[in-house]
Amino acid sequence: MKTNDVILKSVTRVAAVIISTFSIYLFMNGHHNPGGGFIGGLSTASAIVLLFLSFGIEKVRENIRVDFKKLAAVGVLIALGTGMAGVVFGQPFLTQAFGYYDLPIFGNTELASALIFDTGVALAVIGTAVNIILSISEDR
Amino acid sequence: MIGEWLIGILILLGAIVCVISVFGLIRLPDVYLRSHAATKSATMGVLLILFGGFLYFWAFENHISIKLLLGIVFVFITSPVAGHLNGRAAYRSGVSLWKGSVQDDLKTERKRMEQKDSGKSG
């Protein structure tokens, strides 16, 4: 008999938006508050896994056309690249820099190169977590 | 002063509702009644405690915590759905109702659907 998933699907539509927003908040706040690349990436991955659970793997893979293995590799490369940037400017490996800039909308903002490193960490975590879920869920 | 009392009463009420939910979990006879107790009153208790915490940070720390508001909305949306899915999974895996239950509409409906399906294929 065919199952009826209307309640799960419509709640997932709301909850995935809330989880993604909160994971971006966690990711951006990592410099001064609890948060950062790791839990930001993990909560994004949990939103994606929630979509997998309620809508099915094929349908989500059609709409999120990202190869998660490549995503993890790109994340590690970004993290390595920010480490190498310190070497290029004559500093030790993994040296981070920050400064204060006047941005059009945000006003006086602190921009740190640690954010780019965190982006790499987040992408690597998203790629690894989703890839583990995908590979243990496949039937062979 | 009245704010302190209000926050204290909210959090205490939330804790009491959670305790009542636990008594329901222990004392009720089958999965569906337990799910009824656990889902509704635990949601209510958690919402009251979170709202008390939100009011506390607003009144005493002068900090409007959007995270607590978001947590209230999120628990309010997702916890009943989790209860619904638990109950449905229990019904589909054949957990029987309490012996005092008098009505099972889903059973007759599923039988009707199965007959319709077999009639279509046959």
XYZ file of C-alpha atoms in Angstrom:
262
model
C 0.000 0.000 0.000
C 1.235 3.449 -0.870
C 2.287 5.576 2.093
C 1.105 9.122 2.581
C 3.875 11.482 3.718
C 2.095 14.836 3.468
C 2.692 15.856 7.092
C 6.379 14.904 7.070
C 7.002 16.569 3.708
C 5.287 19.850 4.492
C 6.986 20.136 7.882
C 10.333 19.324 6.282
C 9.845 22.259 3.916
C 9.645 24.623 6.890
C 12.190 22.899 9.114
C 14.907 22.638 6.444
C 14.763 26.412 5.933
C 15.043 27.027 9.680
C 17.947 24.570 10.057
C 19.832 26.031 7.089
C 19.393 29.584 8.370
C 20.574 28.601 11.818
C 23.575 26.765 10.422
C 24.601 29.846 8.441
C 24.211 31.864 11.660
C 26.431 29.385 13.528
C 28.985 29.486 10.716
C 29.203 33.284 10.581
C 29.355 33.695 14.380
C 32.267 31.351 14.921
C 34.771 34.149 15.492
C 33.231 35.732 18.599
C 30.533 33.339 19.790
C 30.076 29.555 19.995
C 29.897 28.197 16.484
C 32.253 27.893 13.567
C 32.937 25.766 10.572
C 32.503 22.343 12.116
C 29.043 22.665 13.675
C 27.899 24.964 10.878
C 28.810 22.254 8.394
C 27.285 19.500 10.521
C 23.952 21.308 10.883
C 23.854 22.011 7.132
C 24.503 18.320 6.565
C 21.659 17.489 8.963
C 19.308 19.691 6.921
C 20.346 17.820 3.764
C 19.879 14.455 5.514
C 16.403 15.561 6.630
C 15.577 16.314 2.994
C 16.898 12.863 2.016
C 14.721 11.225 4.695
C 11.491 12.856 3.667
C 11.757 13.292 -0.086
C 13.904 10.330 -1.100
C 17.489 10.270 -2.322
C 16.854 10.438 -6.079
C 14.603 13.485 -5.930
C 17.005 15.467 -3.738
C 20.001 14.475 -5.883
C 18.128 15.831 -8.928
C 17.675 19.214 -7.245
C 20.962 19.560 -5.334
C 23.365 18.733 -8.146
C 26.514 18.672 -6.027
C 28.964 15.807 -5.964
C 29.638 15.576 -2.236
C 32.949 13.778 -2.685
C 34.207 16.687 -4.784
C 32.737 19.130 -2.237
C 34.826 17.586 0.553
C 37.937 17.750 -1.637
C 37.264 21.405 -2.526
C 36.866 22.204 1.174
C 40.204 20.663 2.074
C 41.821 22.540 -0.832
C 40.366 25.874 0.375
C 41.657 25.266 3.904
C 45.082 24.342 2.517
C 45.013 27.440 0.269
C 44.475 29.826 3.192
C 47.366 28.122 4.953
C 49.583 28.569 1.888
C 48.603 32.254 1.570
C 50.506 32.919 4.789
C 53.593 31.305 3.247
C 53.232 33.454 0.105
C 53.297 36.668 2.178
C 56.409 35.583 4.054
C 54.732 34.413 7.239
C 54.623 30.919 8.799
C 52.143 28.351 7.449
C 48.506 28.885 8.557
C 49.069 32.510 9.638
C 45.727 34.331 9.722
C 45.124 38.033 9.095
C 42.184 40.306 9.901
C 41.193 43.905 9.389
C 38.315 46.365 9.699
C 36.615 47.563 6.521
C 33.682 49.841 5.708
C 31.279 47.703 3.714
C 28.256 49.260 1.946
C 25.440 47.571 3.897
C 27.069 46.121 7.005
C 29.013 49.231 8.086
C 32.286 48.748 9.918
C 32.927 45.013 9.685
C 35.744 42.846 10.859
C 36.881 40.567 8.070
C 39.250 37.755 8.950
C 40.913 35.242 6.689
C 40.000 32.638 9.315
C 36.488 32.827 7.798
C 37.831 31.404 4.528
C 39.565 28.626 6.444
C 36.235 27.979 8.197
C 34.515 27.831 4.812
C 36.929 25.084 3.836
C 36.279 23.206 7.083
C 32.495 23.555 6.637
C 32.578 22.301 3.037
C 34.764 19.347 4.035
C 32.405 18.456 6.906
C 29.274 18.763 4.730
C 30.849 16.652 2.001
C 32.084 13.945 4.363
C 28.887 13.661 6.450
C 26.486 13.567 3.501
C 28.781 11.201 1.632
C 28.831 8.763 4.577
C 25.011 8.852 4.797
C 24.669 8.349 1.043
C 27.105 5.462 0.833
C 25.638 3.521 3.775
C 22.087 4.041 2.524
C 22.570 2.548 -0.935
C 21.320 -0.949 -1.630
C 23.648 -3.107 -3.614
C 9.465 42.219 40.923
C 6.332 40.883 39.270
C 8.528 39.910 36.334
C 10.596 37.619 38.556
C 7.444 35.936 39.831
C 6.087 35.540 36.299
C 9.345 33.976 35.034
C 9.588 31.693 38.059
C 6.000 30.538 37.656
C 6.495 29.905 33.929
C 9.599 27.771 34.411
C 8.115 25.898 37.385
C 4.933 25.249 35.406
C 7.009 23.930 32.508
C 8.889 21.578 34.820
C 5.623 20.368 36.378
C 4.105 19.696 32.954
C 7.231 17.716 31.992
C 6.897 15.637 35.174
C 3.221 14.972 34.392
C 4.313 13.826 30.934
C 6.752 11.358 32.502
C 3.989 9.988 34.764
C 1.904 9.506 31.633
C 4.771 7.609 29.996
C 5.054 5.252 32.967
C 1.400 4.681 33.765
C -0.412 4.570 30.421
C -0.979 1.096 28.935
C -0.018 1.118 25.223
C 2.199 2.877 22.682
C -0.448 5.240 21.350
C -1.583 6.525 24.718
C 2.034 6.926 25.801
C 2.826 8.823 22.614
C -0.184 11.036 23.329
C 1.174 11.842 26.785
C 4.789 12.246 25.742
C 4.219 14.413 22.669
C 1.703 16.941 23.937
C 2.774 17.608 27.469
C 6.519 17.390 26.845
C 6.147 19.928 24.025
C 4.141 22.217 26.303
C 6.651 21.897 29.132
C 9.638 22.622 26.905
C 7.861 25.601 25.360
C 7.058 27.050 28.779
C 10.646 26.618 29.990
C 12.094 28.160 26.843
C 9.663 31.073 27.026
C 10.600 31.629 30.666
C 14.275 31.664 29.698
C 13.519 34.113 26.883
C 11.699 36.453 29.294
C 14.541 36.166 31.811
C 17.200 37.218 29.301
C 14.936 40.007 28.061
C 14.166 41.409 31.515
C 17.438 40.966 33.361
C 20.202 40.815 30.746
C 18.464 43.210 28.316
C 19.065 40.770 25.491
C 16.329 39.577 23.124
C 17.414 36.062 22.249
C 16.266 35.244 18.721
C 17.737 31.758 19.170
C 15.267 30.980 21.961
C 12.347 32.282 19.881
C 13.526 30.156 16.955
C 13.854 27.182 19.296
C 10.268 27.718 20.510
C 8.950 27.823 16.946
C 11.054 24.818 15.920
C 10.010 22.600 18.840
C 6.401 23.656 18.375
C 6.520 22.593 14.709
C 8.596 19.433 14.848
C 7.740 17.678 18.109
C 4.105 16.805 17.207
C 5.282 15.533 13.833
C 7.786 13.263 15.576
C 4.938 11.929 17.733
C 2.793 11.366 14.649
C 5.568 9.468 12.863
C 6.274 7.341 15.960
C 2.628 6.383 16.278
C 2.288 5.622 12.592
C 5.441 3.502 12.542
C 4.137 1.576 15.561
C 0.770 0.988 13.851
C 2.393 -0.152 10.613
C 4.705 -2.577 12.388
C 1.650 -4.162 13.995
C 1.659 -2.960 17.598
C -1.796 -3.793 18.921
C -4.063 -1.305 20.632
C -4.900 -1.400 24.323
C -7.487 -4.092 25.130
C -9.997 -1.469 26.247
C -9.939 0.367 22.884
C -13.344 0.480 21.210
C -12.677 1.987 17.794
C -10.050 1.379 15.084
C -11.042 3.308 11.980
C -7.622 2.997 10.365
C -7.921 -0.823 10.333
C -11.194 -0.800 8.376
C -9.855 1.895 6.063
C -6.659 -0.066 5.341
C -8.708 -3.225 4.687
C -10.877 -1.270 2.244
C -7.801 0.118 0.445
C -6.241 -3.337 0.193
C -9.436 -4.764 -1.292
C -9.516 -1.907 -3.795
C -5.881 -2.579 -4.735
C -6.422 -6.318 -5.154
C -9.600 -5.671 -7.156
C -7.654 -3.375 -9.482
C -4.868 -5.875 -10.070
C -7.157 -8.927 -10.291
